[in-house]
PDB file of C-alpha atoms in Angstrom:
ATOM      1  CA  MET A 212     -77.634  70.603-116.225  1.00 78.00           C
ATOM      2  CA  ASN A 213     -77.626  68.702-113.374  1.00 91.00           C
ATOM      3  CA  LEU A 214     -80.287  69.986-110.529  1.00 95.00           C
ATOM      4  CA  TYR A 215     -77.951  72.524-109.108  1.00 97.00           C
ATOM      5  CA  ASP A 216     -77.142  74.331-112.085  1.00 95.00           C
ATOM      6  CA  MET A 217     -80.532  74.733-111.083  1.00 96.00           C
ATOM      7  CA  ILE A 218     -80.783  76.443-108.370  1.00 96.00           C
ATOM      8  CA  GLY A 219     -79.314  79.978-110.109  1.00 93.00           C
ATOM      9  CA  LYS A 220     -80.783  79.861-113.316  1.00 93.00           C
ATOM     10  CA  ARG A 221     -84.525  78.163-112.364  1.00 94.00           C
ATOM     11  CA  GLN A 222     -87.710  81.462-112.117  1.00 93.00           C
ATOM     12  CA  SER A 223     -91.004  81.511-111.551  1.00 93.00           C
ATOM     13  CA  VAL A 224     -92.996  81.014-115.040  1.00 95.00           C
ATOM     14  CA  ARG A 225     -96.275  82.914-114.900  1.00 92.00           C
ATOM     15  CA  GLU A 226     -96.849  82.262-118.901  1.00 93.00           C
ATOM     16  CA  PHE A 227     -97.607  78.604-119.829  1.00 95.00           C
ATOM     17  CA  GLN A 228     -98.000  77.127-123.883  1.00 95.00           C
ATOM     18  CA  THR A 229    -101.234  75.487-124.271  1.00 92.00           C
ATOM     19  CA  ARG A 230    -100.027  72.795-125.060  1.00 92.00           C
ATOM     20  CA  GLN A 231     -99.072  68.591-123.362  1.00 92.00           C
ATOM     21  CA  LEU A 232     -96.169  67.665-122.180  1.00 92.00           C
ATOM     22  CA  ASP A 233     -94.239  64.907-123.372  1.00 88.00           C
ATOM     23  CA  GLU A 234     -95.129  61.546-122.567  1.00 86.00           C
ATOM     24  CA  SER A 235     -91.968  60.334-120.740  1.00 85.00           C
ATOM     25  CA  VAL A 236     -92.142  63.506-118.445  1.00 86.00           C
ATOM     26  CA  LEU A 237     -95.388  62.552-117.319  1.00 84.00           C
ATOM     27  CA  ASN A 238     -94.680  58.825-117.207  1.00 83.00           C
ATOM     28  CA  GLY A 239     -91.894  59.943-115.212  1.00 81.00           C
ATOM     29  CA  PHE A 240     -94.103  61.376-112.297  1.00 81.00           C
ATOM     30  CA  ALA A 241     -94.853  57.779-110.431  1.00 79.00           C
ATOM     31  CA  ARG A 242     -91.123  57.336-111.063  1.00 81.00           C
ATOM     32  CA  TYR A 243     -90.344  59.972-109.046  1.00 80.00           C
ATOM     33  CA  GLU A 244     -92.089  59.803-106.032  1.00 81.00           C
ATOM     34  CA  ARG A 245     -91.384  55.982-105.843  1.00 82.00           C
ATOM     35  CA  GLU A 246     -87.250  57.478-106.083  1.00 83.00           C
ATOM     36  CA  MET A 247     -87.674  60.450-104.393  1.00 85.00           C
ATOM     37  CA  LEU A 248     -85.363  60.325-100.775  1.00 86.00           C
ATOM     38  CA  ALA A 249     -88.142  62.695 -98.725  1.00 92.00           C
ATOM     39  CA  LEU A 250     -87.099  65.203 -95.807  1.00 94.00           C
ATOM     40  CA  TYR A 251     -89.360  62.498 -93.887  1.00 95.00           C
ATOM     41  CA  PRO A 252     -89.458  59.398 -95.254  1.00 93.00           C
ATOM     42  CA  ASP A 253     -91.658  57.532 -92.799  1.00 94.00           C
ATOM     43  CA  ILE A 254     -94.607  60.764 -93.575  1.00 96.00           C
ATOM     44  CA  PRO A 255     -97.026  59.879 -96.460  1.00 95.00           C
ATOM     45  CA  TYR A 256     -97.501  61.541 -99.740  1.00 95.00           C
ATOM     46  CA  HIS A 257     -98.933  61.584-102.865  1.00 93.00           C
ATOM     47  CA  LEU A 258     -98.669  63.203-106.015  1.00 94.00           C
ATOM     48  CA  GLU A 259    -100.894  64.111-107.717  1.00 93.00           C
ATOM     49  CA  VAL A 260    -100.900  65.376-112.185  1.00 93.00           C
ATOM     50  CA  THR A 261    -104.091  67.462-113.127  1.00 92.00           C
ATOM     51  CA  CYS A 262    -104.331  67.950-116.477  1.00 91.00           C
ATOM     52  CA  ASN A 263    -105.658  71.992-117.290  1.00 90.00           C
ATOM     53  CA  ILE A 264    -105.187  71.661-121.091  1.00 87.00           C
ATOM     54  CA  ASP A 265    -108.612  71.988-121.555  1.00 78.00           C
ATOM     55  CA  GLU A 266    -108.727  75.158-119.727  1.00 69.00           C
ATOM     56  CA  LYS A 267    -111.583  73.872-117.610  1.00 64.00           C
ATOM     57  CA  ARG A 268    -110.160  73.929-114.192  1.00 61.00           C
ATOM     58  CA  GLN A 269    -108.984  77.621-113.555  1.00 59.00           C
ATOM     59  CA  GLY A 270    -109.352  76.791-109.379  1.00 54.00           C
ATOM     60  CA  ASN A 271    -109.904  79.553-106.840  1.00 54.00           C
ATOM     61  CA  GLY A 272    -107.577  81.942-104.611  1.00 55.00           C
ATOM     62  CA  LEU A 273    -104.934  84.475-104.701  1.00 57.00           C
ATOM     63  CA  PHE A 274    -102.388  85.134-107.054  1.00 68.00           C
ATOM     64  CA  VAL A 275    -103.676  82.333-109.134  1.00 83.00           C
ATOM     65  CA  VAL A 276    -101.795  81.728-112.343  1.00 89.00           C
ATOM     66  CA  LYS A 277    -103.335  79.872-115.080  1.00 90.00           C
ATOM     67  CA  ALA A 278    -101.117  76.464-116.400  1.00 93.00           C
ATOM     68  CA  PRO A 279    -101.717  73.745-118.389  1.00 94.00           C
ATOM     69  CA  TYR A 280    -100.588  71.841-115.383  1.00 95.00           C
ATOM     70  CA  TYR A 281    -101.445  71.877-111.615  1.00 94.00           C
ATOM     71  CA  ILE A 282     -99.064  69.086-109.328  1.00 95.00           C
ATOM     72  CA  SER A 283    -100.937  68.907-106.465  1.00 95.00           C
ATOM     73  CA  PHE A 284     -98.789  67.807-102.919  1.00 96.00           C
ATOM     74  CA  LEU A 285    -101.125  65.328-100.745  1.00 96.00           C
ATOM     75  CA  THR A 286     -99.770  64.405 -97.405  1.00 96.00           C
ATOM     76  CA  GLN A 287    -100.518  65.211 -93.025  1.00 95.00           C
ATOM     77  CA  GLU A 288    -100.827  68.046 -91.503  1.00 93.00           C
ATOM     78  CA  SER A 289     -97.944  69.012 -89.378  1.00 95.00           C
ATOM     79  CA  GLN A 290     -94.804  70.849 -89.004  1.00 94.00           C
ATOM     80  CA  GLU A 291     -92.838  67.816 -90.461  1.00 96.00           C
ATOM     81  CA  ALA A 292     -95.351  67.062 -92.846  1.00 97.00           C
ATOM     82  CA  TYR A 293     -94.431  70.685 -94.791  1.00 97.00           C
ATOM     83  CA  LEU A 294     -90.476  70.869 -94.276  1.00 98.00           C
ATOM     84  CA  ASN A 295     -91.008  68.117 -96.520  1.00 97.00           C
ATOM     85  CA  THR A 296     -93.778  69.261 -98.942  1.00 97.00           C
ATOM     86  CA  GLY A 297     -91.225  72.279 -99.527  1.00 97.00           C
ATOM     87  CA  TYR A 298     -88.517  69.774 -99.975  1.00 97.00           C
ATOM     88  CA  VAL A 299     -89.725  67.034-102.639  1.00 96.00           C
ATOM     89  CA  MET A 300     -91.192  69.781-104.825  1.00 96.00           C
ATOM     90  CA  GLU A 301     -88.164  72.014-104.596  1.00 97.00           C
ATOM     91  CA  GLU A 302     -86.559  68.699-105.825  1.00 95.00           C
ATOM     92  CA  LEU A 303     -89.371  68.413-108.537  1.00 95.00           C
ATOM     93  CA  SER A 304     -89.407  71.811-109.801  1.00 96.00           C
ATOM     94  CA  LEU A 305     -85.422  71.669-110.193  1.00 96.00           C
ATOM     95  CA  TYR A 306     -85.715  68.721-112.128  1.00 93.00           C
ATOM     96  CA  LEU A 307     -89.221  69.998-115.022  1.00 95.00           C
ATOM     97  CA  ALA A 308     -86.810  73.077-115.042  1.00 95.00           C
ATOM     98  CA  ALA A 309     -83.042  71.257-116.284  1.00 94.00           C
ATOM     99  CA  LYS A 310     -85.659  69.548-118.914  1.00 92.00           C
ATOM    100  CA  GLY A 311     -87.244  72.985-120.463  1.00 94.00           C
ATOM    101  CA  ILE A 312     -89.905  72.506-118.248  1.00 96.00           C
ATOM    102  CA  GLY A 313     -91.763  75.393-116.052  1.00 97.00           C
ATOM    103  CA  SER A 314     -92.978  75.914-112.671  1.00 96.00           C
ATOM    104  CA  CYS A 315     -94.507  78.476-110.623  1.00 96.00           C
ATOM    105  CA  TYR A 316     -95.566  77.356-107.081  1.00 95.00           C
ATOM    106  CA  GLN A 317     -99.458  78.749-106.614  1.00 92.00           C
ATOM    107  CA  GLY A 318     -99.090  78.417-101.699  1.00 80.00           C
ATOM    108  CA  LEU A 319    -103.321  79.375-102.047  1.00 78.00           C
ATOM    109  CA  LEU A 320    -104.514  76.985-104.716  1.00 85.00           C
ATOM    110  CA  LYS A 321    -106.806  74.413-103.981  1.00 87.00           C
ATOM    111  CA  VAL A 322    -106.519  71.177-106.633  1.00 89.00           C
ATOM    112  CA  CYS A 323    -107.557  68.677-105.324  1.00 88.00           C
ATOM    113  CA  LYS A 324    -109.688  66.794-102.653  1.00 88.00           C
ATOM    114  CA  GLU A 325    -108.757  65.093 -99.506  1.00 89.00           C
ATOM    115  CA  LYS A 326    -107.464  61.252-100.754  1.00 89.00           C
ATOM    116  CA  ASP A 327    -106.994  58.118 -98.651  1.00 90.00           C
ATOM    117  CA  GLY A 328    -106.534  60.200 -95.780  1.00 92.00           C
ATOM    118  CA  LEU A 329    -104.045  62.919 -97.208  1.00 96.00           C
ATOM    119  CA  LYS A 330    -104.798  66.229 -97.156  1.00 95.00           C
ATOM    120  CA  GLU A 331    -103.791  69.113-100.489  1.00 95.00           C
ATOM    121  CA  THR A 332    -100.459  71.396 -98.837  1.00 95.00           C
ATOM    122  CA  LEU A 333     -99.524  73.112-101.912  1.00 95.00           C
ATOM    123  CA  VAL A 334     -99.492  73.505-105.770  1.00 95.00           C
ATOM    124  CA  MET A 335     -96.834  73.653-108.767  1.00 95.00           C
ATOM    125  CA  ALA A 336     -98.096  75.491-111.937  1.00 95.00           C
ATOM    126  CA  ALA A 337     -96.203  73.845-114.815  1.00 96.00           C
ATOM    127  CA  GLY A 338     -96.280  73.396-118.385  1.00 96.00           C
ATOM    128  CA  TYR A 339     -93.549  74.542-121.226  1.00 96.00           C
ATOM    129  CA  PRO A 340     -93.057  77.880-120.677  1.00 96.00           C
ATOM    130  CA  LYS A 341     -94.638  80.983-123.651  1.00 94.00           C
ATOM    131  CA  LYS A 342     -91.087  83.058-123.075  1.00 90.00           C
ATOM    132  CA  TYR A 343     -88.615  82.798-120.726  1.00 89.00           C
ATOM    133  CA  LEU A 344     -87.487  79.154-118.815  1.00 93.00           C
ATOM    134  CA  TYR A 345     -84.149  80.561-116.893  1.00 93.00           C
ATOM    135  CA  ARG A 346     -83.741  83.979-115.385  1.00 86.00           C
ATOM    136  CA  THR A 347     -82.211  86.610-117.860  1.00 76.00           C
ATOM    137  CA  ASP A 348     -81.214  89.121-115.545  1.00 70.00           C
ATOM    138  CA  LYS A 349     -78.505  87.643-113.165  1.00 70.00           C
ATOM    139  CA  LYS A 350     -80.068  90.028-110.073  1.00 71.00           C
ATOM    140  CA  ILE A 351     -81.611  87.784-107.615  1.00 83.00           C
ATOM    141  CA  LYS A 352     -83.713  89.554-105.092  1.00 88.00           C
ATOM    142  CA  ARG A 353     -82.828  87.522-101.668  1.00 92.00           C
ATOM    143  CA  LEU A 354     -80.889  89.072 -98.976  1.00 94.00           C
ATOM    144  CA  PRO A 355     -77.306  89.057 -98.457  1.00 94.00           C
ATOM    145  CA  LEU A 356     -75.569  86.311 -96.011  1.00 96.00           C
ATOM    146  CA  ASN A 357     -74.399  88.625 -93.118  1.00 95.00           C
ATOM    147  CA  LYS A 358     -78.904  90.246 -92.949  1.00 96.00           C
ATOM    148  CA  LEU A 359     -79.565  85.812 -92.805  1.00 97.00           C
ATOM    149  CA  CYS A 360     -76.030  84.639 -90.805  1.00 97.00           C
ATOM    150  CA  VAL A 361     -74.460  84.894 -87.593  1.00 96.00           C
ATOM    151  CA  PHE A 362     -71.265  83.634 -87.859  1.00 97.00           C
ATOM    152  CA  LYS A 363     -69.551  82.283 -84.775  1.00 96.00           C
ATOM    153  CA  GLU A 364     -66.888  80.782 -86.249  1.00 97.00           C
ATOM    154  CA  GLU A 365     -65.521  80.740 -89.570  1.00 97.00           C
ATOM    155  CA  PRO A 366     -67.609  78.554 -92.291  1.00 97.00           C
ATOM    156  CA  SER A 367     -65.635  76.242 -94.624  1.00 97.00           C
ATOM    157  CA  SER A 368     -65.702  77.017 -98.147  1.00 97.00           C
ATOM    158  CA  GLU A 369     -68.055  74.058 -98.140  1.00 98.00           C
ATOM    159  CA  LEU A 370     -70.593  75.367 -95.607  1.00 98.00           C
ATOM    160  CA  MET A 371     -70.757  78.879 -97.394  1.00 98.00           C
ATOM    161  CA  THR A 372     -71.861  77.227-100.998  1.00 98.00           C
ATOM    162  CA  ILE A 373     -74.057  76.251 -99.170  1.00 98.00           C
ATOM    163  CA  LEU A 374     -75.441  78.698 -97.479  1.00 98.00           C
ATOM    164  CA  LYS A 375     -74.993  81.314-100.285  1.00 97.00           C
ATOM    165  CA  ALA A 376     -77.467  78.377-101.896  1.00 98.00           C
ATOM    166  CA  ALA A 377     -79.886  78.304 -99.440  1.00 98.00           C
ATOM    167  CA  ALA A 378     -80.517  82.141 -99.752  1.00 97.00           C
ATOM    168  CA  LEU A 379     -81.389  81.990-103.242  1.00 96.00           C
ATOM    169  CA  ALA A 380     -84.638  79.861-102.601  1.00 97.00           C
ATOM    170  CA  PRO A 381     -87.878  80.926-104.040  1.00 95.00           C
ATOM    171  CA  SER A 382     -90.347  81.641-100.700  1.00 95.00           C
ATOM    172  CA  SER A 383     -93.784  82.691-100.247  1.00 91.00           C
ATOM    173  CA  LEU A 384     -93.989  86.645-101.293  1.00 88.00           C
ATOM    174  CA  ASN A 385     -90.276  86.229-101.428  1.00 92.00           C
ATOM    175  CA  GLY A 386     -90.193  86.355 -97.393  1.00 93.00           C
ATOM    176  CA  GLN A 387     -86.729  84.738 -96.615  1.00 96.00           C
ATOM    177  CA  PRO A 388     -87.838  83.223 -93.700  1.00 96.00           C
ATOM    178  CA  TRP A 389     -85.087  81.257 -93.032  1.00 97.00           C
ATOM    179  CA  ARG A 390     -81.964  82.543 -90.285  1.00 97.00           C
ATOM    180  CA  PHE A 391     -78.671  80.300 -89.869  1.00 97.00           C
ATOM    181  CA  VAL A 392     -76.111  80.635 -86.446  1.00 97.00           C
ATOM    182  CA  VAL A 393     -72.934  79.244 -88.388  1.00 97.00           C
ATOM    183  CA  TYR A 394     -69.771  77.631 -87.137  1.00 97.00           C
ATOM    184  CA  ASN A 395     -66.907  76.108 -89.430  1.00 97.00           C
ATOM    185  CA  ASN A 396     -68.778  72.633 -90.203  1.00 96.00           C
ATOM    186  CA  ARG A 397     -72.630  73.287 -88.946  1.00 97.00           C
ATOM    187  CA  ALA A 398     -74.968  75.699 -89.237  1.00 98.00           C
ATOM    188  CA  HIS A 399     -78.368  75.748 -87.025  1.00 97.00           C
ATOM    189  CA  VAL A 400     -80.955  76.525 -88.892  1.00 97.00           C
ATOM    190  CA  PHE A 401     -83.853  78.176 -87.518  1.00 97.00           C
ATOM    191  CA  MET A 402     -87.603  80.291 -88.687  1.00 96.00           C
ATOM    192  CA  GLN A 403     -88.052  84.064 -88.413  1.00 92.00           C
ATOM    193  CA  LYS A 404     -91.204  84.081 -86.250  1.00 86.00           C
ATOM    194  CA  LYS A 405     -93.912  86.365 -86.724  1.00 79.00           C
ATOM    195  CA  SER A 406     -96.857  86.899 -85.592  1.00 69.00           C
ATOM    196  CA  THR A 407     -99.458  86.440 -87.995  1.00 66.00           C
ATOM    197  CA  LYS A 408    -103.027  84.491 -87.461  1.00 67.00           C
ATOM    198  CA  ILE A 409    -103.450  82.918 -90.510  1.00 70.00           C
ATOM    199  CA  PRO A 410    -102.513  79.308 -90.976  1.00 71.00           C
ATOM    200  CA  ALA A 411    -101.923  79.481 -95.038  1.00 77.00           C
ATOM    201  CA  MET A 412     -99.137  81.786 -94.520  1.00 80.00           C
ATOM    202  CA  GLU A 413     -98.067  79.654 -91.120  1.00 83.00           C
ATOM    203  CA  ARG A 414     -97.004  76.538 -93.159  1.00 89.00           C
ATOM    204  CA  MET A 415     -95.827  78.160 -96.302  1.00 92.00           C
ATOM    205  CA  ARG A 416     -93.348  80.042 -94.408  1.00 93.00           C
ATOM    206  CA  MET A 417     -92.324  75.944 -93.346  1.00 95.00           C
ATOM    207  CA  ILE A 418     -92.701  75.200 -97.022  1.00 97.00           C
ATOM    208  CA  ASP A 419     -90.964  77.681 -97.783  1.00 97.00           C
ATOM    209  CA  ILE A 420     -88.259  76.720 -94.896  1.00 98.00           C
ATOM    210  CA  GLY A 421     -88.147  72.982 -96.481  1.00 98.00           C
ATOM    211  CA  ILE A 422     -87.157  74.735 -99.884  1.00 98.00           C
ATOM    212  CA  ALA A 423     -84.534  75.953 -98.753  1.00 98.00           C
ATOM    213  CA  LEU A 424     -83.407  72.688 -96.771  1.00 98.00           C
ATOM    214  CA  ASN A 425     -82.999  70.827 -99.971  1.00 98.00           C
ATOM    215  CA  HIS A 426     -80.934  73.572-101.911  1.00 98.00           C
ATOM    216  CA  MET A 427     -78.874  72.933 -99.086  1.00 98.00           C
ATOM    217  CA  MET A 428     -78.255  69.181 -99.366  1.00 98.00           C
ATOM    218  CA  ILE A 429     -78.596  69.455-103.527  1.00 97.00           C
ATOM    219  CA  THR A 430     -75.387  71.995-102.532  1.00 98.00           C
ATOM    220  CA  ALA A 431     -73.708  69.440-100.140  1.00 98.00           C
ATOM    221  CA  GLU A 432     -74.087  66.914-102.555  1.00 97.00           C
ATOM    222  CA  GLU A 433     -72.418  69.097-105.728  1.00 97.00           C
ATOM    223  CA  LEU A 434     -69.733  69.605-104.194  1.00 97.00           C
ATOM    224  CA  TRP A 435     -69.244  66.104-102.924  1.00 97.00           C
ATOM    225  CA  VAL A 436     -69.429  66.567 -98.916  1.00 97.00           C
ATOM    226  CA  GLU A 437     -70.898  63.820 -96.505  1.00 96.00           C
ATOM    227  CA  ALA A 438     -73.573  66.000 -94.887  1.00 97.00           C
ATOM    228  CA  GLU A 439     -76.769  65.318 -92.815  1.00 97.00           C
ATOM    229  CA  LEU A 440     -79.868  67.476 -90.845  1.00 97.00           C
ATOM    230  CA  LYS A 441     -80.403  66.457 -87.714  1.00 95.00           C
ATOM    231  CA  GLU A 442     -82.080  68.507 -84.529  1.00 94.00           C
ATOM    232  CA  ILE A 443     -80.370  68.719 -81.617  1.00 93.00           C
ATOM    233  CA  ASP A 444     -81.443  68.182 -78.683  1.00 86.00           C
ATOM    234  CA  ASN A 445     -80.155  70.690 -76.254  1.00 87.00           C
ATOM    235  CA  ILE A 446     -80.851  73.353 -78.917  1.00 89.00           C
ATOM    236  CA  SER A 447     -85.058  71.975 -79.686  1.00 76.00           C
ATOM    237  CA  ASN A 448     -85.342  72.388 -75.943  1.00 77.00           C
ATOM    238  CA  GLN A 449     -84.938  76.088 -75.615  1.00 82.00           C
ATOM    239  CA  SER A 450     -86.514  79.068 -76.905  1.00 76.00           C
ATOM    240  CA  PHE A 451     -85.621  81.539 -79.081  1.00 83.00           C
ATOM    241  CA  LYS A 452     -87.960  85.203 -78.665  1.00 82.00           C
ATOM    242  CA  ASN A 453     -87.906  86.729 -82.702  1.00 88.00           C
ATOM    243  CA  ASN A 454     -86.748  82.547 -84.682  1.00 91.00           C
ATOM    244  CA  SER A 455     -88.434  78.737 -83.939  1.00 93.00           C
ATOM    245  CA  TYR A 456     -85.257  76.768 -83.876  1.00 96.00           C
ATOM    246  CA  ILE A 457     -85.825  73.680 -86.688  1.00 96.00           C
ATOM    247  CA  THR A 458     -82.865  71.508 -87.951  1.00 97.00           C
ATOM    248  CA  SER A 459     -79.053  71.781 -88.300  1.00 97.00           C
ATOM    249  CA  LEU A 460     -76.450  70.340 -90.957  1.00 98.00           C
ATOM    250  CA  ILE A 461     -73.772  69.215 -90.170  1.00 98.00           C
ATOM    251  CA  ILE A 462     -70.969  68.716 -92.533  1.00 97.00           C
ATOM    252  CA  LYS A 463     -68.627  65.233 -91.519  1.00 92.00           C
TER     253      LYS A 463
END
């Protein structure tokens, strides 16, 4: 099974076996970090893997899941860096699922200290699951596309498939902050504005958008269509009441 297959199968795993990951998987993290094509390749980041087999490191924060491993994403603090966080970590999560390894995002957990000027923006619990790795219930609690999209034109079949994959993305508290303005061969991606003054929640919503963008690009690759994510100036310069413009997916 490939990454695209995992988009509909992956679920958050909250109970893990107290068992070491295979050596090949552990060795693969450094290679993954080197070879992963990030959304913003020029923004530095680092993956830090913390072993918690002895359960000495519980971490602190709300909704903490006890796991044998925590994978931390360290980067700069900016909108683009947060989008990068979600984009890279979701691809890693799908990759682990394809390898039989479960994961669960820990948005408010702190495991690592600042390293070389990079701060921890997201933690993912990981390990072999105690129970089910993949979804046993095909019904996923997500908003339908007619609630997420404004259709200006009839989208191509490829674009519809890409949007469906984006809608399946996991998000903090299942908030699903993404919204789309859709044309035949392009979709403008927006994030809902929320009146929250909690910086961590604002960061997580931007990370959520990065996760959805990863689903979109994986699906485009699966469909063998050439697509790019590009910020369009005449949209980014506008102000919108209920949504913030992020980027556009364009099928060439």
